[in-house]
Coordinates of C-alpha atoms and ligand atoms in Angstrom, one line a residue:
M561 CA -18.7 0.4 -4.4
P562 CA -16.7 -2.8 -3.7
A563 CA -16.9 -3.8 0.0
H564 CA -14.9 -6.5 1.7
D565 CA -14.4 -7.8 5.3
V566 CA -10.6 -7.6 4.8
L567 CA -9.0 -5.4 2.2
I568 CA -5.2 -6.0 1.8
I569 CA -3.1 -3.3 0.1
G570 CA 0.0 -5.0 -1.3
A571 CA 0.6 -8.4 -2.8
G572 CA 4.1 -9.2 -1.7
L573 CA 4.8 -11.9 0.8
A574 CA 3.1 -10.0 3.7
G575 CA 0.0 -9.2 1.7
Q576 CA -0.4 -12.7 0.1
R577 CA 0.1 -14.4 3.4
A578 CA -2.4 -12.1 5.1
A579 CA -4.9 -12.8 2.3
L580 CA -4.6 -16.6 2.6
A581 CA -5.0 -16.4 6.4
A582 CA -8.0 -14.1 6.2
A583 CA -9.7 -16.3 3.6
Q584 CA -9.1 -19.4 5.7
G585 CA -10.6 -17.4 8.6
G586 CA -13.9 -17.2 6.6
A587 CA -13.7 -13.6 5.6
S588 CA -14.5 -12.1 2.2
V589 CA -11.1 -10.8 1.1
A590 CA -9.7 -8.5 -1.5
I591 CA -6.0 -8.0 -2.3
L592 CA -5.0 -4.9 -4.3
S593 CA -1.6 -4.1 -5.7
K594 CA -0.1 -1.4 -7.9
V595 CA 1.8 -4.1 -9.8
H596 CA 1.0 -7.7 -10.7
P597 CA 1.4 -9.6 -7.5
V598 CA 4.5 -11.7 -8.6
R599 CA 6.3 -8.5 -9.6
S600 CA 6.1 -7.3 -6.0
H601 CA 9.5 -6.5 -4.5
S602 CA 9.5 -9.7 -2.4
V603 CA 10.4 -11.5 -5.6
A604 CA 14.0 -10.1 -5.3
A605 CA 14.6 -11.7 -1.9
A606 CA 17.6 -13.9 -2.3
G607 CA 19.4 -15.6 0.6
G608 CA 16.7 -17.2 2.6
I609 CA 14.5 -17.3 5.7
N610 CA 15.4 -18.0 9.3
A611 CA 13.8 -20.6 11.5
A612 CA 15.2 -22.8 14.4
I613 CA 14.4 -26.1 12.7
S614 CA 17.6 -28.0 13.1
V615 CA 17.7 -30.5 16.0
D616 CA 20.5 -28.7 17.8
D617 CA 18.7 -25.3 17.5
D618 CA 16.1 -23.7 19.7
W619 CA 13.8 -20.7 19.0
R620 CA 15.1 -19.0 22.1
S621 CA 18.6 -18.9 20.5
H622 CA 17.1 -17.4 17.4
A623 CA 15.2 -14.9 19.6
Y624 CA 18.4 -14.0 21.5
D625 CA 20.4 -13.5 18.3
T626 CA 17.6 -11.2 17.0
V627 CA 17.5 -9.2 20.2
K628 CA 21.3 -8.8 20.1
G629 CA 21.2 -8.0 16.4
S630 CA 18.6 -5.3 17.1
D631 CA 21.1 -3.7 19.6
F632 CA 18.4 -4.3 22.2
L633 CA 15.9 -1.9 20.6
G634 CA 13.7 -4.7 19.4
D635 CA 10.5 -5.5 21.4
Q636 CA 11.1 -8.9 22.9
D637 CA 7.5 -10.0 23.1
A638 CA 7.2 -9.6 19.3
I639 CA 10.6 -11.3 18.8
E640 CA 9.4 -14.2 20.9
V641 CA 6.3 -14.5 18.8
M642 CA 8.2 -14.4 15.5
C643 CA 11.0 -16.8 16.5
S644 CA 8.7 -19.4 18.2
E645 CA 6.3 -19.5 15.3
A646 CA 9.1 -19.6 12.7
P647 CA 9.6 -23.4 12.4
R648 CA 5.8 -24.0 11.8
E649 CA 5.7 -21.3 9.2
V650 CA 8.6 -22.6 7.2
M651 CA 7.3 -26.1 7.4
H652 CA 3.9 -24.8 6.1
L653 CA 5.7 -23.2 3.1
E654 CA 7.4 -26.5 2.4
H655 CA 4.1 -28.4 2.6
I656 CA 2.4 -26.0 0.1
G657 CA 5.2 -26.5 -2.4
V658 CA 8.2 -24.3 -1.8
T659 CA 11.2 -26.3 -3.0
F660 CA 13.7 -25.6 -0.3
H661 CA 17.2 -26.9 -0.8
R662 CA 17.8 -30.3 0.8
N663 CA 21.0 -31.8 2.1
E664 CA 22.4 -35.2 1.3
Q665 CA 20.3 -36.8 4.2
G666 CA 17.2 -35.4 2.5
L667 CA 16.6 -32.8 5.3
L668 CA 16.1 -29.1 4.7
D669 CA 19.5 -27.6 4.3
L670 CA 20.4 -24.5 6.3
R671 CA 23.1 -21.9 5.5
A672 CA 25.0 -19.5 7.8
F673 CA 23.8 -15.9 7.9
G674 CA 24.9 -12.7 9.7
G675 CA 24.5 -12.5 13.5
A676 CA 23.2 -16.1 13.9
S677 CA 24.8 -18.4 16.4
L678 CA 24.4 -21.4 14.1
K679 CA 23.2 -22.2 10.6
R680 CA 19.4 -21.6 10.5
T681 CA 18.6 -20.1 7.1
A682 CA 16.4 -22.2 4.8
Y683 CA 16.8 -21.3 1.1
V684 CA 16.0 -21.9 -2.5
A685 CA 19.4 -21.2 -4.1
D686 CA 19.5 -17.4 -4.1
I687 CA 15.9 -16.9 -5.4
T688 CA 14.1 -17.7 -2.1
G689 CA 11.7 -14.7 -2.3
Q690 CA 10.6 -15.6 -5.9
A691 CA 10.1 -19.3 -4.9
I692 CA 7.8 -18.4 -2.0
L693 CA 5.9 -15.6 -3.8
H694 CA 5.0 -17.8 -6.7
V695 CA 3.8 -20.7 -4.4
L696 CA 1.7 -18.2 -2.4
Y697 CA 0.2 -16.9 -5.6
E698 CA -0.9 -20.4 -6.6
Q699 CA -2.5 -20.8 -3.3
L700 CA -4.3 -17.5 -3.7
M701 CA -5.7 -18.7 -7.0
R702 CA -7.1 -21.8 -5.2
H703 CA -9.1 -19.3 -3.1
H704 CA -10.4 -17.3 -6.0
E705 CA -14.0 -17.6 -4.8
T706 CA -13.3 -15.7 -1.6
V707 CA -10.3 -13.6 -2.5
E708 CA -10.9 -10.9 -5.1
R709 CA -7.7 -9.7 -6.8
Y710 CA -7.4 -6.1 -7.9
E711 CA -4.1 -6.2 -9.9
E712 CA -2.6 -2.9 -11.0
W713 CA -4.7 -0.7 -8.8
F714 CA -2.9 2.1 -7.0
V715 CA -4.1 3.2 -3.5
T716 CA -4.0 7.0 -3.1
S717 CA -5.4 7.5 0.4
L718 CA -6.9 5.8 3.4
I719 CA -10.5 6.7 4.4
R720 CA -11.5 7.3 8.0
D721 CA -15.1 7.4 9.1
G722 CA -16.7 9.9 11.5
E723 CA -15.5 7.9 14.5
G724 CA -12.0 7.8 13.3
R725 CA -12.0 4.2 12.2
C726 CA -10.4 3.1 8.9
A727 CA -13.3 2.5 6.6
G728 CA -11.4 1.6 3.4
V729 CA -9.3 3.3 0.7
V730 CA -9.4 5.3 -2.5
A731 CA -7.6 3.7 -5.4
R732 CA -6.9 4.4 -9.1
E733 CA -6.9 1.7 -11.7
V734 CA -3.5 2.0 -13.4
R735 CA -4.8 0.8 -16.7
S736 CA -7.6 3.3 -17.1
G737 CA -7.2 6.1 -14.6
Q738 CA -10.6 5.3 -13.1
M739 CA -10.8 6.2 -9.4
E740 CA -12.9 4.2 -6.9
V741 CA -13.7 3.9 -3.2
F742 CA -13.2 0.5 -1.7
A743 CA -15.0 0.0 1.6
A744 CA -13.7 -2.5 4.2
K745 CA -14.3 -3.6 7.7
N746 CA -10.6 -4.0 8.1
T747 CA -7.7 -2.7 5.9
I748 CA -4.3 -4.3 6.1
L749 CA -1.4 -2.3 4.7
A750 CA 1.3 -4.6 3.2
C751 CA 2.8 -2.0 0.9
G752 CA 6.5 -2.7 1.6
G753 CA 9.3 -0.3 2.5
A754 CA 10.6 3.0 1.3
G755 CA 14.1 2.1 -0.2
Q756 CA 13.6 4.5 -3.1
V757 CA 14.0 7.4 -0.7
Y758 CA 17.7 6.6 -1.1
S759 CA 19.9 6.6 -4.2
P760 CA 21.4 4.1 -4.8
T761 CA 19.3 1.4 -3.2
T762 CA 18.9 -2.4 -3.6
N763 CA 15.2 -1.8 -3.7
A764 CA 12.9 -1.9 -6.8
L765 CA 11.5 1.3 -8.3
I766 CA 8.1 0.6 -6.8
V767 CA 9.3 0.7 -3.2
T768 CA 8.3 4.2 -2.4
G769 CA 6.9 4.2 1.1
D770 CA 3.2 4.7 -0.1
G771 CA 1.7 2.8 2.8
I772 CA 3.9 4.4 5.5
A773 CA 3.0 7.9 4.2
Q774 CA -0.7 7.1 3.8
A775 CA -0.9 5.8 7.4
Y776 CA 1.0 8.8 8.7
R777 CA -1.3 11.2 6.8
A778 CA -4.3 9.4 8.3
G779 CA -2.8 9.9 11.9
A780 CA -1.0 6.6 12.6
P781 CA 2.3 6.8 14.4
L782 CA 5.5 5.7 12.8
M783 CA 8.2 4.0 14.9
D784 CA 12.0 3.4 14.6
M785 CA 12.2 5.5 11.4
E786 CA 15.8 6.5 12.0
M787 CA 16.9 2.9 11.7
V788 CA 17.9 2.4 8.0
Q789 CA 19.9 -0.6 7.0
Y790 CA 22.9 -0.4 4.8
H791 CA 23.8 -3.8 3.4
P792 CA 27.5 -4.6 3.4
T793 CA 27.6 -6.0 -0.1
T794 CA 26.0 -3.9 -2.9
L795 CA 27.6 -3.3 -6.3
V796 CA 29.7 -0.1 -6.6
E797 CA 28.4 0.4 -10.1
N798 CA 24.7 0.6 -9.3
G799 CA 23.8 -0.5 -5.8
L800 CA 22.5 -4.0 -6.8
L801 CA 22.6 -6.6 -4.0
I802 CA 25.1 -9.4 -3.7
T803 CA 23.3 -11.6 -1.1
E804 CA 24.7 -12.2 2.4
G805 CA 24.3 -15.9 1.3
A806 CA 27.7 -15.4 -0.4
R807 CA 29.4 -14.7 2.9
G808 CA 27.3 -17.4 4.5
E809 CA 28.8 -19.9 2.0
G810 CA 32.4 -18.7 2.9
A811 CA 33.2 -15.5 0.9
V812 CA 35.5 -13.0 2.6
L813 CA 36.0 -9.2 2.5
L814 CA 39.4 -7.7 1.7
N815 CA 40.8 -4.2 1.7
S816 CA 43.3 -2.6 -0.6
E817 CA 46.1 -4.2 1.4
G818 CA 44.6 -7.6 0.9
E819 CA 43.8 -7.7 4.6
R820 CA 40.7 -9.6 5.9
F821 CA 39.9 -6.5 8.0
M822 CA 36.9 -7.9 9.8
E823 CA 39.4 -9.5 12.2
K824 CA 39.8 -6.0 13.7
Y825 CA 36.1 -5.3 14.1
A826 CA 34.4 -8.6 14.8
P827 CA 37.0 -11.3 15.6
N828 CA 34.5 -14.0 16.5
K829 CA 31.9 -13.6 13.7
M830 CA 34.2 -12.0 11.1
E831 CA 32.2 -11.4 7.8
L832 CA 29.1 -12.8 9.5
A833 CA 28.7 -10.1 12.2
S834 CA 25.5 -8.2 12.0
R835 CA 25.0 -6.0 9.0
D836 CA 25.4 -2.6 10.8
V837 CA 28.7 -3.8 12.2
V838 CA 30.1 -5.1 8.8
S839 CA 28.9 -2.0 6.9
R840 CA 30.5 0.4 9.4
A841 CA 33.8 -1.6 9.2
E842 CA 33.8 -1.3 5.4
Q843 CA 33.0 2.4 5.6
T844 CA 35.8 2.9 8.1
E845 CA 38.3 1.1 5.8
I846 CA 37.2 3.3 2.9
L847 CA 37.3 6.5 4.9
E848 CA 40.8 5.6 6.2
G849 CA 42.1 5.1 2.7
R850 CA 42.1 1.3 2.4
G851 CA 39.3 1.1 -0.1
V852 CA 39.8 -0.4 -3.5
G853 CA 38.9 0.7 -7.1
P854 CA 39.9 3.9 -9.0
D855 CA 38.6 6.3 -6.3
G856 CA 39.1 3.9 -3.3
S857 CA 35.3 3.7 -2.6
G858 CA 35.0 -0.1 -2.8
I859 CA 35.9 -3.3 -0.9
W860 CA 36.7 -6.7 -2.4
L861 CA 34.2 -9.5 -1.9
D862 CA 36.1 -12.7 -2.7
I863 CA 33.6 -15.4 -3.5
T864 CA 36.3 -17.6 -5.1
K865 CA 36.8 -19.1 -1.6
V866 CA 33.5 -20.9 -2.2
P867 CA 33.9 -24.1 -4.3
R868 CA 32.9 -23.2 -7.8
K869 CA 30.4 -26.1 -8.1
R870 CA 28.7 -24.8 -4.9
T871 CA 28.6 -21.2 -6.2
L872 CA 27.0 -22.3 -9.5
E873 CA 24.4 -24.3 -7.6
A874 CA 23.5 -22.2 -4.5
L875 CA 24.4 -18.7 -5.7
R876 CA 23.6 -18.9 -9.3
E877 CA 21.6 -15.6 -9.4
I878 CA 24.6 -13.5 -8.2
V879 CA 26.8 -15.3 -10.8
N880 CA 24.5 -13.7 -13.4
I881 CA 24.4 -10.3 -11.6
G882 CA 28.2 -10.2 -11.4
K883 CA 28.5 -11.0 -15.1
D884 CA 25.7 -8.7 -16.3
F885 CA 26.1 -5.7 -14.1
A886 CA 29.8 -5.6 -13.2
G887 CA 31.4 -7.7 -15.9
V888 CA 32.9 -10.0 -13.3
D889 CA 32.9 -13.8 -13.1
I890 CA 32.6 -14.2 -9.3
T891 CA 33.7 -17.8 -9.5
R892 CA 37.1 -16.7 -10.7
E893 CA 37.8 -13.2 -9.3
P894 CA 36.8 -10.9 -6.5
I895 CA 34.0 -8.4 -7.1
M896 CA 33.9 -4.7 -5.9
I897 CA 31.2 -3.9 -3.4
R898 CA 30.4 -1.3 -0.8
P899 CA 27.6 -0.6 1.8
G900 CA 24.3 0.4 0.2
Q901 CA 20.8 1.2 1.4
H902 CA 18.8 -2.0 1.7
Y903 CA 16.0 -2.0 4.2
I904 CA 14.1 0.1 6.7
M905 CA 13.6 -1.2 10.2
G906 CA 11.0 1.5 11.0
G907 CA 7.4 1.8 9.7
V908 CA 3.8 2.0 10.9
K909 CA 3.7 1.1 14.6
T910 CA 1.7 -2.1 15.3
D911 CA 1.1 -4.7 18.0
V912 CA 1.8 -8.4 17.6
D913 CA -1.4 -8.9 15.6
G914 CA -0.6 -6.2 13.1
A915 CA -3.1 -3.8 14.6
T916 CA -2.2 -0.1 14.5
P917 CA -3.7 2.5 16.9
I918 CA -6.3 3.4 14.3
E919 CA -9.2 1.0 14.6
G920 CA -9.7 -1.1 11.5
L921 CA -6.2 -0.5 10.2
Y922 CA -3.5 -3.1 10.3
A923 CA 0.0 -3.2 8.9
A924 CA 2.4 -6.1 8.2
G925 CA 5.8 -6.7 6.5
E926 CA 8.3 -4.0 5.7
V927 CA 5.7 -1.2 5.8
A928 CA 5.1 -2.0 9.5
C929 CA 7.1 -1.7 12.7
V930 CA 6.2 -4.3 15.3
S931 CA 9.8 -3.8 16.2
V932 CA 11.2 -7.2 15.8
H933 CA 14.3 -5.7 14.1
G934 CA 14.8 -2.7 16.4
G935 CA 18.1 -0.9 15.5
N936 CA 19.3 -3.5 13.0
R937 CA 17.6 -6.4 11.1
L938 CA 19.4 -9.8 10.9
G939 CA 19.6 -11.1 7.4
A940 CA 16.8 -13.6 6.5
N941 CA 14.5 -12.3 9.3
S942 CA 12.5 -10.1 7.0
L943 CA 10.9 -12.8 5.0
L944 CA 10.0 -14.4 8.3
D945 CA 8.5 -11.1 9.6
T946 CA 6.4 -10.7 6.5
L947 CA 4.9 -14.2 6.8
I948 CA 4.4 -14.4 10.6
F949 CA 2.9 -11.0 11.0
G950 CA 1.1 -11.1 7.6
R951 CA -0.6 -14.3 8.8
R952 CA -1.4 -12.9 12.2
A953 CA -2.9 -9.7 10.8
G954 CA -5.0 -11.7 8.3
E955 CA -6.3 -14.0 11.1
H956 CA -7.0 -11.1 13.5
A957 CA -8.8 -9.0 10.9
A958 CA -10.9 -11.9 9.7
A959 CA -12.0 -12.7 13.3
R960 CA -12.8 -9.0 14.0
A961 CA -14.8 -8.7 10.8
R962 CA -17.2 -11.4 12.0
S963 CA -18.7 -9.2 14.7
M964 CA -19.1 -5.9 13.0
A965 CA -21.1 -4.1 10.3
M966 CA -19.6 -2.6 7.1
P967 CA -18.5 1.0 8.0
S968 CA -19.6 3.8 5.8
A969 CA -16.8 4.9 3.5
S970 CA -17.5 8.5 2.4
R971 CA -16.7 9.6 -1.1
A972 CA -15.3 12.9 0.1
Q973 CA -11.7 11.5 0.0
L974 CA -12.3 10.3 -3.5
H975 CA -13.2 13.8 -4.6
D976 CA -10.1 15.2 -2.9
D977 CA -7.8 12.7 -4.5
V978 CA -9.4 13.3 -8.0
A979 CA -8.9 17.0 -7.5
A980 CA -5.3 16.5 -6.4
I981 CA -4.5 14.4 -9.5
D982 CA -6.2 17.0 -11.8
A983 CA -4.1 19.7 -10.2
I984 CA -0.9 17.7 -10.8
L985 CA -1.9 17.3 -14.5
A986 CA -2.6 21.0 -14.8
R987 CA 0.8 22.1 -13.6
G988 CA 2.8 24.3 -15.9
K989 CA 6.5 23.9 -16.6
D990 CA 7.5 27.4 -15.8
G991 CA 10.3 27.3 -13.2
A992 CA 9.2 23.9 -12.1
R993 CA 11.4 20.8 -11.9
R994 CA 10.7 17.3 -13.1
V995 CA 9.6 14.7 -10.5
S996 CA 12.7 12.5 -11.4
E997 CA 15.1 15.4 -10.7
I998 CA 13.6 16.0 -7.2
K999 CA 13.7 12.3 -6.5
R1000 CA 17.4 12.1 -7.5
E1001 CA 18.3 15.0 -5.2
L1002 CA 16.4 13.4 -2.4
G1003 CA 18.1 10.1 -2.8
E1004 CA 21.6 11.6 -3.1
T1005 CA 21.0 13.8 0.0
M1006 CA 19.8 10.9 2.1
N1007 CA 22.8 8.8 1.0
Q1008 CA 25.2 11.6 1.8
H1009 CA 23.8 12.7 5.2
V1010 CA 21.6 9.9 6.6
A1011 CA 23.7 6.9 5.9
V1012 CA 26.2 4.7 7.8
Y1013 CA 27.7 7.6 9.7
R1014 CA 25.7 10.6 10.7
D1015 CA 26.1 13.9 12.6
A1016 CA 24.0 16.8 13.6
E1017 CA 25.3 19.2 11.0
G1018 CA 24.7 16.7 8.1
L1019 CA 21.3 15.7 9.4
Q1020 CA 20.2 19.4 9.7
Q1021 CA 21.3 20.0 6.2
A1022 CA 19.3 17.0 5.0
L1023 CA 16.2 18.3 6.8
Q1024 CA 16.5 21.7 5.1
I1025 CA 16.8 20.0 1.7
V1026 CA 13.9 17.7 2.4
K1027 CA 11.7 20.7 3.3
R1028 CA 12.8 22.6 0.2
L1029 CA 12.1 19.5 -2.0
Q1030 CA 8.6 19.2 -0.4
E1031 CA 7.8 22.7 -1.6
E1032 CA 9.3 22.0 -5.0
S1033 CA 7.3 18.8 -5.3
E1034 CA 4.1 20.8 -5.0
R1035 CA 4.9 22.3 -8.4
A1036 CA 6.8 19.4 -10.1
Y1037 CA 5.4 18.8 -13.5
V1038 CA 4.6 15.6 -15.4
D1039 CA 4.8 15.1 -19.2
D1040 CA 2.0 12.5 -19.5
R1041 CA -1.4 14.1 -19.2
G1042 CA -3.4 11.0 -20.2
T1043 CA -5.3 8.4 -18.2
V1044 CA -4.0 5.1 -19.6
F1045 CA -1.0 3.7 -17.6
N1046 CA 0.0 7.2 -16.6
Q1047 CA 3.0 6.3 -14.5
D1048 CA 4.1 9.9 -14.6
V1049 CA 1.3 11.1 -12.4
L1050 CA 1.7 8.1 -10.1
G1051 CA 5.4 9.0 -9.8
A1052 CA 4.3 12.5 -8.6
L1053 CA 2.2 10.9 -5.9
E1054 CA 5.0 8.5 -4.9
L1055 CA 7.4 11.5 -4.6
G1056 CA 5.1 13.0 -2.0
Y1057 CA 5.1 9.7 0.0
M1058 CA 8.9 9.4 -0.2
L1059 CA 9.3 13.0 1.1
D1060 CA 7.1 12.2 4.1
C1061 CA 9.1 9.1 4.8
A1062 CA 12.4 11.0 4.4
E1063 CA 11.2 13.8 6.8
A1064 CA 10.2 11.2 9.5
T1065 CA 13.6 9.4 9.1
V1066 CA 15.7 12.6 9.4
V1067 CA 13.7 14.0 12.3
A1068 CA 14.1 10.8 14.2
A1069 CA 17.8 10.6 13.4
I1070 CA 18.3 14.1 14.7
E1071 CA 16.4 13.2 17.8
R1072 CA 18.3 10.1 18.8
K1073 CA 21.5 11.5 20.3
E1074 CA 23.4 8.2 20.7
S1075 CA 24.7 5.4 18.5
R1076 CA 22.7 2.2 18.4
G1077 CA 22.3 -0.4 15.6
A1078 CA 22.2 1.3 12.2
Q1079 CA 22.2 4.8 13.6
F1080 CA 25.8 5.8 14.2
R1081 CA 26.2 9.4 15.3
T1082 CA 29.8 10.5 15.1
D1083 CA 28.9 13.3 17.5
F1084 CA 27.4 10.8 20.0
P1085 CA 29.4 7.7 19.3
E1086 CA 28.3 5.6 22.4
R1087 CA 25.1 3.7 23.0
N1088 CA 23.3 5.3 25.9
D1089 CA 20.8 3.0 27.5
A1090 CA 20.1 5.4 30.4
E1091 CA 18.5 8.0 28.1
W1092 CA 17.8 6.2 24.7
L1093 CA 16.6 2.7 25.4
K1094 CA 13.3 3.7 24.0
H1095 CA 11.5 3.9 20.6
I1096 CA 11.1 7.2 18.8
D1097 CA 7.5 7.6 17.5
I1098 CA 6.7 10.1 14.8
T1099 CA 3.2 11.5 14.2
R1100 CA 2.0 14.2 11.8
G1101 CA 1.2 17.4 13.6
A1102 CA -1.8 19.7 12.8
D1103 CA 0.7 21.9 10.9
G1104 CA 1.8 18.9 8.8
A1105 CA 5.2 18.7 10.4
A1106 CA 6.7 15.6 12.0
Q1107 CA 6.2 15.4 15.8
V1108 CA 8.3 13.3 18.2
S1109 CA 7.2 11.2 21.2
Y1110 CA 8.6 8.1 22.8
S1111 CA 7.5 4.6 23.7
P1112 CA 9.1 2.0 25.9
V1113 CA 11.1 -1.0 24.6
T1114 CA 9.5 -4.3 25.8
I1115 CA 12.0 -6.4 27.6
T1116 CA 11.0 -10.0 28.6
Q1117 CA 14.0 -12.2 29.2
W1118 CA 17.2 -10.5 27.8
Q1119 CA 18.6 -7.5 29.7
P1120 CA 20.6 -5.1 27.5
E1121 CA 24.4 -5.8 27.4
E1122 CA 27.3 -4.7 25.4
R1123 CA 27.1 -6.1 21.9
K1124 CA 30.2 -7.9 20.6
Y1125 CA 30.7 -10.2 17.6
Ligands
FAD1632 C1 17.5 -7.5 -3.3 C2 16.9 -7.9 -2.0 C3 17.1 -9.2 -1.4 C4 16.5 -9.5 -0.2 N1 16.7 -10.8 0.3 C5 16.2 -11.1 1.5 C6 16.4 -12.4 2.0 O1 17.0 -13.3 1.4 N2 15.8 -12.7 3.2 C7 15.0 -11.8 3.9 O2 14.5 -12.2 4.9 N3 14.8 -10.6 3.4 C8 15.3 -10.2 2.2 N4 15.1 -9.0 1.7 C9 14.1 -8.1 2.3 C10 12.7 -8.6 1.9 O3 12.7 -9.0 0.6 C11 11.6 -7.5 2.0 O4 11.7 -6.8 3.2 C12 10.2 -8.1 1.9 O5 10.2 -9.0 0.8 C13 9.1 -7.1 1.9 O6 7.9 -7.7 1.7 P1 6.5 -7.0 1.8 O7 5.5 -8.0 1.5 O8 6.5 -6.3 3.1 O9 6.5 -5.9 0.6 P2 6.8 -6.0 -0.9 O10 7.2 -7.3 -1.4 O11 7.6 -4.8 -1.3 O12 5.3 -5.7 -1.5 C14 4.7 -4.5 -1.5 C15 3.4 -4.6 -2.2 O13 2.6 -3.4 -2.0 C16 2.1 -2.9 -3.2 N5 1.9 -1.5 -3.1 C17 2.8 -0.6 -2.7 N6 2.3 0.7 -2.7 C18 1.0 0.5 -3.2 C19 0.0 1.4 -3.5 N7 0.1 2.7 -3.4 N8 -1.2 0.9 -4.0 C20 -1.3 -0.4 -4.2 N9 -0.3 -1.3 -4.0 C21 0.8 -0.8 -3.4 C22 3.1 -3.4 -4.2 O14 2.5 -3.5 -5.5 C23 3.5 -4.8 -3.7 O15 2.5 -5.7 -4.1 C24 15.7 -8.6 0.5 C25 15.5 -7.3 0.0 C26 16.1 -7.0 -1.2 C27 15.9 -5.6 -1.8

């Protein structure tokens, strides 16, 4: 049985940064991923990463913008950690080889992003995630003697020992179907978000909430799950992202009357208000009949305002996306967009070192909720979150490993998971639905009822559908009965994880009877600090259903105030 001081599940930015930090902390490290590391979803990150590195900036300004962007639900101690450590982290990236864009003076160039009081987003054209991910992977290979890589291994469950500590995981090799127990003194979940719970989404097919559901099933609390970000600029055709970097460079939003409607909603920040504000403004324009396109469900994003040379240099990836996926040359004509699911602010509850309430279990990146984003994440703060809290989790786990023995990881969970997979493979087709059909209904339901605008009736309807789909998923059949690269059976497991995440999201959205950040309840349209300035935590009850409790929001220096842009 493989055994490691620190076992990291996920090889996106959070996982790779955690692995490097743990290796530098002297631990024996393993990093395990269901896809090749550089195919992790972080590769899609486009517009950049925030840090107060310009001479006229200050990390406190970054922190205040983040608190305000979160609609005062973010935990300010964690936000202070993230923003104060950001400049050092970005300079570290630059020193290990990330080719950030430089200005004419040779300094790191910074672009404007939503909700920021000044330009503080460092970038590599619009391929920032890819640039960072590849450099981190090179660094991981430098540490090949202490960092074992298990590429294309799929974790099915976490293992807890007799005293409730996390003792490792069960995983299946994708290539062969072989199942194995991995023992670990500390396990760090860095499995990314759960965007595929929605359809459409900007997220890759692999973003299925596995880590969130596995932690939840093992007894860890989830936090802020109701807070789901809709990005203002996704393609009407298929939900692909057009980076906020476009608006940062000067692109504008127009309705069917050619009006720059953000003047009405956010006169000071206009298109660069926070994402929840801009998405709601667009949705309001669409609902009030000022949308564009054949069925009026779109908004124009006019990137022709940006000088063509600059677009071709700094936004070249979306030039290709526009051409390939919408048939539009964005340097010459507006492109039709609308709000689309993009990011989840919630996840596995952690402290500022990534530790969860389960001893030996950490989480970092989009899978986690240290609550630096609260009700709404500012653009370019997620890459920062992955790196700061990935590093801190890696360092903390490595230090903890020094003073402990290897826990005993029982094989009982392995037997359960093997039996569960055998049962999926043995399912008949009679009256059962395909995994993909159930997944589609889930995504469309969430996009209809748990989106930019929500109300009790729609949310209750969504909950009933999720519960029915949970039952149907127990019978869903798969076509591939083999062992080699059986993505079909992994899809059935992922469906179960997505349904858990969906249930937690809907239950929390029903519970929060106010409007804050990304949660706008048309039946409770005001923010209500007196009753709801608190986190909603979701744990799995003995009957398997989601249970609600609350935890306080940490406020250090910024008292809640009305949020205006
Ligand atoms: C199109 C797009 C553009 C974006 N642009 C930006 C941006 O410019 N700036 C910004 O700050 N943020 C951006 N974001 C958000 C940001 O990219 C993500 O939040 C972030 O990259 C998540 O990183 P992560 O390391 O937490 O997870 P991921 O990169 O999603 O990695 C998850 C890892 O977990 C592994 N994994 C998952 N489940 C299992 C399992 N069961 N077993 C084994 N391994 C598993 C996967 O293989 C993968 O290696 C963007 C998001 C999208 C969708």
